[in-house]
PDB file of C-alpha atoms in Angstrom:
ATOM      1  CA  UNK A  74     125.319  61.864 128.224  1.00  0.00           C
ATOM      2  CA  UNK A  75     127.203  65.279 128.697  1.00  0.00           C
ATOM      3  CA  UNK A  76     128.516  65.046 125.100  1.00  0.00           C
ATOM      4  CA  UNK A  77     124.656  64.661 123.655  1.00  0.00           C
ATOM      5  CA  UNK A  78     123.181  67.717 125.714  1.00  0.00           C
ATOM      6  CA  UNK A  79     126.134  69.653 123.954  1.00  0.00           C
ATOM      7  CA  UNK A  80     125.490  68.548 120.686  1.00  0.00           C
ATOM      8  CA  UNK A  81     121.504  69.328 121.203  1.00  0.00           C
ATOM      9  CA  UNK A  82     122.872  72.675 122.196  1.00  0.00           C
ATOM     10  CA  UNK A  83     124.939  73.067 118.846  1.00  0.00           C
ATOM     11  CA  UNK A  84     121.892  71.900 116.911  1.00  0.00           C
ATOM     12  CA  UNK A  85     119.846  74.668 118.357  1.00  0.00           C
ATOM     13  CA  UNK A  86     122.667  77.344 118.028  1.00  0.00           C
ATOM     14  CA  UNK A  87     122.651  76.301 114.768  1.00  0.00           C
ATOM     15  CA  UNK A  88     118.370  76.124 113.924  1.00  0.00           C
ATOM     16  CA  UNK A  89     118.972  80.170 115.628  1.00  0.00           C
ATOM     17  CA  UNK A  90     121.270  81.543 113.337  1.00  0.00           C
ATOM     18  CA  UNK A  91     119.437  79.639 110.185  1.00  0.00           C
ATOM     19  CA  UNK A  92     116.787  81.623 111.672  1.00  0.00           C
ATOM     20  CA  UNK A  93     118.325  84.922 111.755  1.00  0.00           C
ATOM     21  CA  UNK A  94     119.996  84.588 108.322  1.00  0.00           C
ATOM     22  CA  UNK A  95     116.131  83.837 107.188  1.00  0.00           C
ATOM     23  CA  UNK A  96     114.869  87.236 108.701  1.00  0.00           C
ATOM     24  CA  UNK A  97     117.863  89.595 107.837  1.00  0.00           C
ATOM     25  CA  UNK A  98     117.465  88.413 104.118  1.00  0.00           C
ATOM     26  CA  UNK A  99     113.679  89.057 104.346  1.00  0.00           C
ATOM     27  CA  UNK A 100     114.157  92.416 106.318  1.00  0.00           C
ATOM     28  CA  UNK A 101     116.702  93.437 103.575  1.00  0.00           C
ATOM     29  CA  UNK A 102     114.456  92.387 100.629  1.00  0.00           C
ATOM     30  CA  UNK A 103     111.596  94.499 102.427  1.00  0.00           C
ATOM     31  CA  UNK A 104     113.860  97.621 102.421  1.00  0.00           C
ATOM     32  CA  UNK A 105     115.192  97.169  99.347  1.00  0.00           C
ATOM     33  CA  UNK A 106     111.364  97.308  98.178  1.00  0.00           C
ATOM     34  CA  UNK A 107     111.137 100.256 100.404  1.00  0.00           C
ATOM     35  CA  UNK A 108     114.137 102.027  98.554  1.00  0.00           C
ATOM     36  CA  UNK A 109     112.759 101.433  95.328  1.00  0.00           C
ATOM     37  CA  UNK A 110     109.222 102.606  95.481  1.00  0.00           C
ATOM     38  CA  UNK A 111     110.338 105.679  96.534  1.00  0.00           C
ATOM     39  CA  UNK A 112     113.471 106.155  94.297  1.00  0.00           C
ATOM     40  CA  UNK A 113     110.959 108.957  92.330  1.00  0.00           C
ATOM     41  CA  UNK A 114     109.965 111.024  95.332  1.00  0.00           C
ATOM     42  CA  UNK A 115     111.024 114.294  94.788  1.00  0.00           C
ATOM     43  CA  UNK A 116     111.415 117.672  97.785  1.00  0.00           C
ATOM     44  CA  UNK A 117     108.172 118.758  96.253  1.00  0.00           C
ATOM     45  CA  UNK A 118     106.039 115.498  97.292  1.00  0.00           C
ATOM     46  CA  UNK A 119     107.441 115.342 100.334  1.00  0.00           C
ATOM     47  CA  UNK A 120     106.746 118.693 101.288  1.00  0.00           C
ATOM     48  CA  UNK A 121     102.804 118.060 100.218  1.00  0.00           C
ATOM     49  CA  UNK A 122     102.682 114.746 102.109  1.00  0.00           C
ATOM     50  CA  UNK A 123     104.105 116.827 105.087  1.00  0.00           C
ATOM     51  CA  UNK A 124     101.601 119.616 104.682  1.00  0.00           C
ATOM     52  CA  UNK A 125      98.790 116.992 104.488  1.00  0.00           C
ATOM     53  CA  UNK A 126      99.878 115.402 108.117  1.00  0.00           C
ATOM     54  CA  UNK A 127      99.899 118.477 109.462  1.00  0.00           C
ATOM     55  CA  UNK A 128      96.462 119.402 108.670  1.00  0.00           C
ATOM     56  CA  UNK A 129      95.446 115.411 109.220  1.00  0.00           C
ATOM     57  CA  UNK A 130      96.737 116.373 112.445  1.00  0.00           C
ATOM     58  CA  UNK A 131      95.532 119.735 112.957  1.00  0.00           C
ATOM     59  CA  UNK A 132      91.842 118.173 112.200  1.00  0.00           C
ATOM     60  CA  UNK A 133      92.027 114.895 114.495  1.00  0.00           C
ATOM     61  CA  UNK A 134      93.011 117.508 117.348  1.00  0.00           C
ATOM     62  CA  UNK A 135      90.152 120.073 116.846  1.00  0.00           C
ATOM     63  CA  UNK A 136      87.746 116.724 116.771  1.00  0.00           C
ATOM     64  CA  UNK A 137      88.715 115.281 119.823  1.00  0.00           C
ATOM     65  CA  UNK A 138      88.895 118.833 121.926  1.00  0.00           C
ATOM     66  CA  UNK A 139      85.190 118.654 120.261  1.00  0.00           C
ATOM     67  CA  UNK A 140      84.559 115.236 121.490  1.00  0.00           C
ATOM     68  CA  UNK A 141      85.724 115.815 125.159  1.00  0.00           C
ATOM     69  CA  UNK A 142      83.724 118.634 125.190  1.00  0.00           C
ATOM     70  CA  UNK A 143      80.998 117.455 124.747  1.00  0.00           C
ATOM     71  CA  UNK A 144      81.760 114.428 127.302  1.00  0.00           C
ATOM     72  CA  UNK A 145      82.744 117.106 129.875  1.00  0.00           C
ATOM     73  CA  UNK A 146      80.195 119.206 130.653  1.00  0.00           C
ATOM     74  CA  UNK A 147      81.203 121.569 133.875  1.00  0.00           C
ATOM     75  CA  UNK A 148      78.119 121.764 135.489  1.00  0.00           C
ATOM     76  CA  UNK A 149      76.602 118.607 136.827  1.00  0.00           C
ATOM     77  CA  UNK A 150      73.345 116.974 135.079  1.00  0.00           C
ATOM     78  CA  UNK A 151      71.656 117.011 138.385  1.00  0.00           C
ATOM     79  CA  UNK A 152      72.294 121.196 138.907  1.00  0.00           C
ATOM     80  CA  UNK A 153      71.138 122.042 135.677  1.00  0.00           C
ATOM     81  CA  UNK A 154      67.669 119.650 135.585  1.00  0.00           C
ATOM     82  CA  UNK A 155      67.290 121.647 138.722  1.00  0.00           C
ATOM     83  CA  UNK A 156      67.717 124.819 137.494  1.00  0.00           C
ATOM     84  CA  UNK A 157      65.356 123.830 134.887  1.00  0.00           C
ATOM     85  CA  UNK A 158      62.603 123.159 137.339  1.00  0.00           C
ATOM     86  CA  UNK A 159      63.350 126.093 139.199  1.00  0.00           C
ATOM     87  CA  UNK A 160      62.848 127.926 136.342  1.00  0.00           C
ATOM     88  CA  UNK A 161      59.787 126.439 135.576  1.00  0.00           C
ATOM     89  CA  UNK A 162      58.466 127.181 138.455  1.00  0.00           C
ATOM     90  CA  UNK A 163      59.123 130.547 138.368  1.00  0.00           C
ATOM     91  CA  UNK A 164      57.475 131.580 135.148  1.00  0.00           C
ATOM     92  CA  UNK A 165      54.348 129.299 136.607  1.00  0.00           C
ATOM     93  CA  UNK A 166      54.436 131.596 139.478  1.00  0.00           C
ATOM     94  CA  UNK A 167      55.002 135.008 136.990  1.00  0.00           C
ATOM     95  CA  UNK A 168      52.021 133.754 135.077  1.00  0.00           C
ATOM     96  CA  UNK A 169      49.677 133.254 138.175  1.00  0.00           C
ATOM     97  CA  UNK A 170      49.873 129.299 138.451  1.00  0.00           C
TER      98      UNK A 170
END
C-alpha cells in the first residue's frame, strides 16, 4: 500500500510539471507576440504615447478633485436651508410682511 501512495505521488509530480511546461511555452509564445508587435516602435512613439498618459492622467485627476467636490460640500445641507429661510425672512420683514 505504501508503494501505491508513492507512485500516485509520482503521477501527480509528473501531471505538475506537464502543467508547467504547458504554461511556460504559452507565456513564451505570448511574449514572443509581445516582442514582435512592437519590433517598429521607435523613441518618437514612445515619447507621444508617454505624453498622452500624462495628460490621460492629468485629466482623470482634475475630474475626480471635480467629483469630490461636488460630493463634499463644507457646510452642512441643514445650515445652509436655514440660512435660506433666514434670509427669507428677512427680506419679508425689509419689505413689510
Amino acid at each position: 500500500m505504501h508503494t501505491s501512495c508513492m507512485e500516485y505521488v509520482n503521477y501527480i509530480a509528473f501531471a505538475c510539471s506537464i502543467v508547467a511546461l504547458g504554461l511556460s511555452v504559452i507565456a513564451c509564445a505570448r511574449v514572443g507576440k509581445f516582442v514582435n508587435s512592437t519590433a517598429d516602435t521607435d523613441w518618437e512613439t514612445l515619447a507621444n504615447l508617454t505624453g498622452d498618459i500624462a495628460a490621460l492622467k492629468r485629466t482623470c485627476q482634475t475630474l475626480n478633485n471635480r467629483l469630490n467636490g461636488m460630493n463634499k460640500a463644507t457646510i452642512p445641507q441643514e445650515q445652509i436651508i436655514q440660512q435660506m429661510l433666514e434670509h427669507q425672512n428677512v427680506e419679508q420683514i425689509r419689505r413689510g410682511g
